[in-house]
Short mmCIF file of C-alpha atoms in Angstrom, two decimals:
data_model
loop_
_atom_site.label_atom_id
_atom_site.label_comp_id
_atom_site.label_asym_id
_atom_site.label_seq_id
_atom_site.Cartn_x
_atom_site.Cartn_y
_atom_site.Cartn_z
CA UNK Q 1 92.32 180.34 198.50
CA UNK Q 2 95.33 178.23 198.23
CA UNK Q 3 97.34 178.25 195.43
CA UNK Q 4 96.95 174.26 195.71
CA UNK Q 5 93.07 174.71 195.22
CA UNK Q 6 92.89 175.94 192.56
CA UNK Q 7 95.40 173.97 190.86
CA UNK Q 8 94.92 170.75 192.20
CA UNK Q 9 90.56 172.11 190.49
CA UNK Q 10 90.03 169.70 187.89
CA UNK Q 11 88.39 172.16 185.01
CA UNK Q 12 87.55 172.34 181.09
CA UNK Q 13 89.65 175.24 179.32
CA UNK Q 14 87.28 176.84 176.53
CA UNK Q 15 89.51 179.93 175.11
CA UNK Q 16 92.48 179.76 174.39
CA UNK Q 17 94.76 180.41 170.97
CA UNK Q 18 96.80 177.29 170.39
CA UNK Q 19 98.85 179.92 168.81
CA UNK Q 20 98.63 182.33 172.00
CA UNK Q 21 100.68 179.73 173.92
CA UNK Q 22 104.07 179.89 171.68
CA UNK Q 23 106.70 180.78 174.63
CA UNK Q 24 109.06 183.21 173.31
CA UNK Q 25 111.72 179.98 174.22
CA UNK Q 26 109.51 177.91 172.12
CA UNK Q 27 109.55 180.72 168.57
CA UNK Q 28 113.47 181.47 169.39
CA UNK Q 29 113.31 177.62 168.95
CA UNK Q 30 111.56 177.07 165.78
CA UNK Q 31 113.29 179.86 164.24
CA UNK Q 32 116.09 178.03 165.20
CA UNK Q 33 114.74 174.70 163.74
CA UNK Q 34 114.28 176.39 160.62
CA UNK Q 35 116.20 179.12 159.78
CA UNK Q 36 114.40 182.07 160.37
CA UNK Q 37 116.28 185.15 162.39
CA UNK Q 38 113.86 187.04 164.73
CA UNK Q 39 113.86 191.26 164.88
CA UNK Q 40 114.74 190.87 168.46
CA UNK Q 41 118.06 189.65 170.24
CA UNK Q 42 117.11 187.38 172.74
CA UNK Q 43 113.72 185.84 174.53
CA UNK Q 44 114.20 189.36 176.79
CA UNK Q 45 113.78 191.70 173.91
CA UNK Q 46 110.71 190.11 173.20
CA UNK Q 47 109.04 189.67 176.31
CA UNK Q 48 109.65 193.41 176.89
CA UNK Q 49 107.39 194.08 173.57
CA UNK Q 50 104.48 192.62 175.10
CA UNK Q 51 103.28 195.72 176.03
CA UNK Q 52 99.75 196.49 174.89
CA UNK Q 53 97.08 199.84 174.64
CA UNK Q 54 94.87 197.82 172.56
CA UNK Q 55 93.54 193.96 170.86
CA UNK Q 56 95.72 195.54 167.46
CA UNK Q 57 98.24 196.29 169.29
CA UNK Q 58 98.76 192.53 169.98
CA UNK Q 59 97.88 191.00 166.68
CA UNK Q 60 100.88 192.41 165.27
CA UNK Q 61 102.80 190.43 167.26
CA UNK Q 62 100.86 187.53 167.33
CA UNK Q 63 101.01 187.19 164.04
CA UNK Q 64 104.72 188.32 163.70
CA UNK Q 65 105.58 185.06 166.45
CA UNK Q 66 103.64 182.93 164.49
CA UNK Q 67 106.37 182.71 161.73
CA UNK Q 68 108.13 180.58 163.35
CA UNK Q 69 105.70 177.97 162.73
CA UNK Q 70 106.28 175.58 159.24
CA UNK Q 71 106.24 172.39 159.52
CA UNK Q 72 103.72 169.56 160.80
CA UNK Q 73 106.81 168.61 163.77
CA UNK Q 74 106.50 172.46 164.92
CA UNK Q 75 102.44 172.28 165.55
CA UNK Q 76 102.54 168.90 167.00
CA UNK Q 77 105.68 170.58 169.67
CA UNK Q 78 103.65 174.05 169.68
CA UNK Q 79 99.81 171.18 170.93
CA UNK Q 80 102.19 169.70 173.14
CA UNK Q 81 104.17 172.14 175.07
CA UNK Q 82 100.37 173.45 175.66
CA UNK Q 83 98.78 170.83 177.00
CA UNK Q 84 101.68 169.68 179.55
CA UNK Q 85 101.09 173.30 180.72
CA UNK Q 86 97.21 172.98 181.48
CA UNK Q 87 97.08 169.14 182.32
CA UNK Q 88 100.09 170.95 185.42
CA UNK Q 89 97.12 173.01 185.95
CA UNK Q 90 93.89 171.27 186.33
CA UNK Q 91 92.68 171.31 182.75
CA UNK Q 92 91.32 167.56 181.74
CA UNK Q 93 89.95 168.96 179.04
CA UNK Q 94 90.99 171.79 176.59
CA UNK Q 95 88.68 172.90 173.52
CA UNK Q 96 91.75 174.63 171.52
CA UNK Q 97 91.06 176.95 169.04
CA UNK Q 98 93.53 177.60 165.92
CA UNK Q 99 93.97 180.15 163.00
CA UNK Q 100 94.48 178.17 159.86
CA UNK Q 101 94.40 181.21 157.52
CA UNK Q 102 97.39 182.86 159.36
CA UNK Q 103 99.37 179.93 158.26
CA UNK Q 104 97.51 179.06 154.65
CA UNK Q 105 98.86 182.66 153.83
CA UNK Q 106 102.40 182.22 154.22
CA UNK Q 107 102.05 178.65 151.93
CA UNK Q 108 102.02 176.24 154.97
CA UNK Q 109 99.56 173.17 153.83
CA UNK Q 110 96.49 172.94 156.11
CA UNK Q 111 96.83 169.18 156.23
CA UNK Q 112 100.92 170.12 158.29
CA UNK Q 113 98.60 172.21 160.74
CA UNK Q 114 95.31 170.24 161.27
CA UNK Q 115 97.89 166.89 160.97
CA UNK Q 116 100.39 168.20 163.84
CA UNK Q 117 97.75 170.07 166.29
CA UNK Q 118 96.40 166.77 166.28
CA UNK Q 119 99.40 164.54 167.24
CA UNK Q 120 100.37 167.11 169.41
CA UNK Q 121 97.33 166.40 171.25
CA UNK Q 122 97.20 163.22 170.73
CA UNK Q 123 100.05 162.77 172.69
CA UNK Q 124 99.32 165.32 175.18
CA UNK Q 125 96.28 162.56 176.27
CA UNK Q 126 98.04 159.84 176.46
CA UNK Q 127 100.66 161.56 178.50
CA UNK Q 128 98.17 163.42 180.64
CA UNK Q 129 94.90 162.00 180.47
CA UNK Q 130 94.68 165.27 178.43
CA UNK Q 131 91.32 164.64 176.07
CA UNK Q 132 90.90 168.38 173.74
CA UNK Q 133 88.84 169.19 170.75
CA UNK Q 134 89.82 171.59 167.92
CA UNK Q 135 87.68 174.80 166.89
CA UNK Q 136 88.87 176.37 163.08
CA UNK Q 137 88.60 179.83 164.06
CA UNK Q 138 87.63 182.26 160.87
CA UNK Q 139 89.92 185.51 160.86
CA UNK Q 140 87.20 188.45 160.76
CA UNK Q 141 89.44 191.19 159.24
CA UNK Q 142 89.79 189.14 156.05
CA UNK Q 143 86.19 188.77 153.83
CA UNK Q 144 84.00 185.82 154.49
CA UNK Q 145 85.12 184.03 151.12
CA UNK Q 146 88.18 183.18 152.56
CA UNK Q 147 86.48 181.82 155.48
CA UNK Q 148 84.30 179.72 153.15
CA UNK Q 149 87.70 178.55 151.39
CA UNK Q 150 89.31 177.72 154.63
CA UNK Q 151 86.14 175.93 155.08
CA UNK Q 152 86.30 173.46 151.67
CA UNK Q 153 90.08 173.05 152.75
CA UNK Q 154 89.61 171.75 156.08
CA UNK Q 155 86.86 169.07 154.75
CA UNK Q 156 89.45 165.71 155.25
CA UNK Q 157 89.59 167.09 158.86
CA UNK Q 158 86.45 167.87 159.63
CA UNK Q 159 84.91 164.69 161.58
CA UNK Q 160 88.38 165.31 164.39
CA UNK Q 161 87.36 169.90 164.66
CA UNK Q 162 84.51 170.64 166.90
CA UNK Q 163 83.54 173.62 166.06
CA UNK Q 164 83.94 176.70 164.28
CA UNK Q 165 84.87 180.32 165.97
CA UNK Q 166 85.38 184.01 164.91
CA UNK Q 167 88.54 185.64 165.65
CA UNK Q 168 91.14 188.58 165.28
CA UNK Q 169 90.77 192.36 164.75
CA UNK Q 170 86.96 193.05 166.83
CA UNK Q 171 86.64 196.24 165.50
CA UNK Q 172 84.56 197.36 162.55
CA UNK Q 173 83.99 193.42 161.34
CA UNK Q 174 81.16 192.09 162.82
CA UNK Q 175 79.32 189.39 162.97
CA UNK Q 176 76.92 189.96 160.26
CA UNK Q 177 79.39 189.44 157.99
CA UNK Q 178 80.62 185.70 158.32
CA UNK Q 179 76.23 184.47 159.08
CA UNK Q 180 76.49 182.68 155.79
CA UNK Q 181 79.76 180.46 156.60
CA UNK Q 182 78.61 180.39 159.44
CA UNK Q 183 75.32 178.46 158.41
CA UNK Q 184 77.61 176.50 156.04
CA UNK Q 185 79.13 175.33 158.92
CA UNK Q 186 76.06 174.56 160.75
CA UNK Q 187 74.27 172.05 158.54
CA UNK Q 188 77.96 170.42 158.78
CA UNK Q 189 77.42 169.29 162.23
CA UNK Q 190 80.16 171.70 163.72
CA UNK Q 191 78.76 174.06 166.73
CA UNK Q 192 79.38 177.42 166.50
CA UNK Q 193 81.56 179.97 169.06
CA UNK Q 194 82.72 183.65 168.38
CA UNK Q 195 84.15 186.37 169.83
CA UNK Q 196 82.32 189.65 170.52
CA UNK Q 197 82.06 192.13 173.26
CA UNK Q 198 85.39 192.31 174.21
CA UNK Q 199 85.94 195.50 172.52
CA UNK Q 200 83.00 195.62 169.70
CA UNK Q 201 79.51 197.03 171.29
CA UNK Q 202 76.94 194.95 172.73
CA UNK Q 203 75.20 194.98 169.44
CA UNK Q 204 78.20 192.42 168.58
CA UNK Q 205 77.05 189.88 170.87
CA UNK Q 206 73.33 190.03 169.89
CA UNK Q 207 74.52 189.29 166.28
CA UNK Q 208 76.31 186.36 167.23
CA UNK Q 209 73.50 184.93 168.40
CA UNK Q 210 70.76 186.00 166.27
CA UNK Q 211 72.90 185.80 162.77
CA UNK Q 212 75.27 182.97 163.95
CA UNK Q 213 73.53 181.34 166.33
CA UNK Q 214 76.38 180.37 168.54
CA UNK Q 215 76.56 178.04 170.63
CA UNK Q 216 78.79 179.72 173.14
CA UNK Q 217 80.00 183.61 173.19
CA UNK Q 218 84.08 184.76 173.51
CA UNK Q 219 84.58 186.95 175.59
CA UNK Q 220 80.97 188.31 175.53
CA UNK Q 221 82.23 191.32 178.67
CA UNK Q 222 80.17 194.79 176.92
CA UNK Q 223 77.36 193.09 177.38
CA UNK Q 224 77.59 194.13 180.58
CA UNK Q 225 76.58 197.44 179.53
CA UNK Q 226 72.46 196.43 178.32
CA UNK Q 227 70.21 195.02 180.78
CA UNK Q 228 67.86 193.02 178.50
CA UNK Q 229 70.71 191.71 176.85
CA UNK Q 230 72.31 190.02 180.13
CA UNK Q 231 68.81 188.86 180.77
CA UNK Q 232 69.08 186.94 177.84
CA UNK Q 233 72.39 184.80 178.30
CA UNK Q 234 71.41 184.49 181.96
CA UNK Q 235 67.79 183.07 180.86
CA UNK Q 236 69.82 181.19 177.94
CA UNK Q 237 72.97 179.81 179.58
CA UNK Q 238 75.07 180.49 177.49
CA UNK Q 239 78.37 180.38 178.55
CA UNK Q 240 80.77 183.40 178.08
CA UNK Q 241 84.50 182.36 178.38
CA UNK Q 242 85.96 185.47 179.88
CA UNK Q 243 89.51 185.55 179.88
CA UNK Q 244 90.50 188.43 182.85
CA UNK Q 245 94.08 188.94 182.44
CA UNK Q 246 93.71 189.27 178.80
CA UNK Q 247 91.41 192.33 179.89
CA UNK Q 248 93.57 193.80 181.63
CA UNK Q 249 96.59 193.40 178.55
CA UNK Q 250 94.01 195.13 176.68
CA UNK Q 251 92.76 197.86 178.40
CA UNK Q 252 89.69 196.07 178.30
CA UNK Q 253 89.54 196.94 181.99
CA UNK Q 254 92.31 198.68 183.63
CA UNK Q 255 93.15 196.31 187.04
CA UNK Q 256 92.62 192.84 187.11
CA UNK Q 257 90.78 194.18 190.57
CA UNK Q 258 87.99 195.73 188.53
CA UNK Q 259 87.50 192.93 186.72
CA UNK Q 260 83.07 192.15 186.10
CA UNK Q 261 83.65 188.13 186.37
CA UNK Q 262 81.79 188.08 190.05
CA UNK Q 263 79.02 190.56 188.49
CA UNK Q 264 78.75 187.76 185.48
CA UNK Q 265 77.64 185.02 188.36
CA UNK Q 266 75.75 187.46 190.23
CA UNK Q 267 74.10 188.68 187.65
CA UNK Q 268 73.21 184.55 186.73
CA UNK Q 269 75.44 184.30 183.98
CA UNK Q 270 77.17 181.26 183.08
CA UNK Q 271 81.15 182.65 183.22
CA UNK Q 272 83.73 180.55 182.70
CA UNK Q 273 88.14 181.89 183.43
CA UNK Q 274 90.37 180.98 180.43
CA UNK Q 275 94.05 181.79 179.38
CA UNK Q 276 92.97 183.14 175.70
CA UNK Q 277 96.88 183.61 174.72
CA UNK Q 278 98.67 183.00 177.62
CA UNK Q 279 102.24 183.71 176.16
CA UNK Q 280 101.54 186.95 175.28
CA UNK Q 281 98.46 187.94 178.61
CA UNK Q 282 101.49 186.76 181.73
CA UNK Q 283 99.63 183.61 182.58
CA UNK Q 284 98.03 179.99 181.90
CA UNK Q 285 94.41 179.04 182.98
CA UNK Q 286 95.62 178.56 187.07
CA UNK Q 287 97.33 182.08 186.82
CA UNK Q 288 93.46 183.63 186.35
CA UNK Q 289 92.04 182.10 188.45
CA UNK Q 290 94.14 183.24 190.98
CA UNK Q 291 93.90 186.35 189.75
CA UNK Q 292 90.69 186.65 190.26
CA UNK Q 293 90.41 184.90 193.26
CA UNK Q 294 90.50 187.28 195.84
CA UNK Q 295 87.43 189.33 194.23
CA UNK Q 296 85.22 186.07 194.46
CA UNK Q 297 84.13 183.20 197.75
CA UNK Q 298 85.73 179.63 196.99
CA UNK Q 299 82.01 179.25 195.85
CA UNK Q 300 82.39 180.74 193.14
CA UNK Q 301 85.59 179.37 192.45
CA UNK Q 302 83.95 176.06 192.27
CA UNK Q 303 81.15 177.56 190.18
CA UNK Q 304 83.60 178.72 187.51
CA UNK Q 305 85.48 175.67 186.63
CA UNK Q 306 81.56 173.75 187.12
CA UNK Q 307 80.43 176.52 184.13
CA UNK Q 308 83.61 174.97 182.02
CA UNK Q 309 82.38 171.82 181.85
CA UNK Q 310 78.47 172.26 181.81
CA UNK Q 311 79.92 174.85 178.74
CA UNK Q 312 81.80 172.17 176.98
CA UNK Q 313 80.91 170.63 174.35
CA UNK Q 314 82.03 167.14 175.75
CA UNK Q 315 78.42 164.13 175.27
CA UNK Q 316 76.29 164.65 178.76
CA UNK Q 317 77.35 162.32 180.66
CA UNK Q 318 81.59 163.19 180.39
CA UNK Q 319 80.22 166.41 181.22
CA UNK Q 320 78.62 164.01 184.41
CA UNK Q 321 80.99 162.54 184.75
CA UNK Q 322 83.91 165.63 185.34
CA UNK Q 323 81.29 167.85 187.52
CA UNK Q 324 81.06 164.28 189.90
CA UNK Q 325 84.45 164.79 189.53
CA UNK Q 326 84.80 168.44 190.72
CA UNK Q 327 82.24 167.89 193.29
CA UNK Q 328 83.63 165.19 194.94
CA UNK Q 329 87.59 167.37 195.06
CA UNK Q 330 86.10 170.50 196.17
CA UNK Q 331 83.90 168.88 199.10
CA UNK Q 332 87.62 167.16 199.98
CA UNK Q 333 89.09 169.95 200.04
CA UNK Q 334 86.29 171.00 202.79
CA UNK Q 335 87.11 168.61 205.07
#
């Protein structure tokens, strides 16, 4: 499948942590801007550290890297850099995770995080036509009380935040621990998503569905271990935001050739392809599409892109418009 087809294919990205798009070059640049020293000699040494055997290995380096994000300008530049890169990969709409607790715990005001990201995404829309939504993620290794405090702090910006999410260390931090804060977010009109079934068991997926009442499931790979759960996800048309290169880097699967994305589609699951933390996991969204394309038919690749719009939090009219544009592109590429 030609690279030009994959890059040109209109698509949405539904699973991307903005802090995880912090490239080593930008990390060093922001460290210099803010007068900080990194524990790495240079960009090459930092990249060499991106070798993980589990999620926790990655998270340690991820939180360490986030230390360089200090000012509204930093968050603006980070968001604009991602928007520029995503647009080059054919992304026309992105729903982006951010982790305010990672920053407020360091004394960074919530306002600096939110205003910087919103301004950077607004610039990406002006420059590249990329529309976007923010998803406020709660860190699951912290108590639910901290999540409630974060939701309260987000109050002035909730009209510009589409959803809440749940990320960080999955094993030992089940979704049920956050049922009350997710219920509160729901009463505020926020959509709900959660990481489940990446390293955690299928039961975590059930908890996300039944206790958090998620509108979308992030990862969900281990759902395949439970036939009844797979049937339910297919029946309910629950979108799964799958991240192939991340799955390989974090040893969820051994090789990209072993990735179950094709099986997910065959089972009727509304799977999508996303980049997760692209600076750390070896590629942005088009790289993820290219990685799995040899495992799929051309029509299945188009289905992944269609699913990304169907699973988005865009209004129905916008979804229909994007799907029509996608179908037109795919039909044109066949001729």
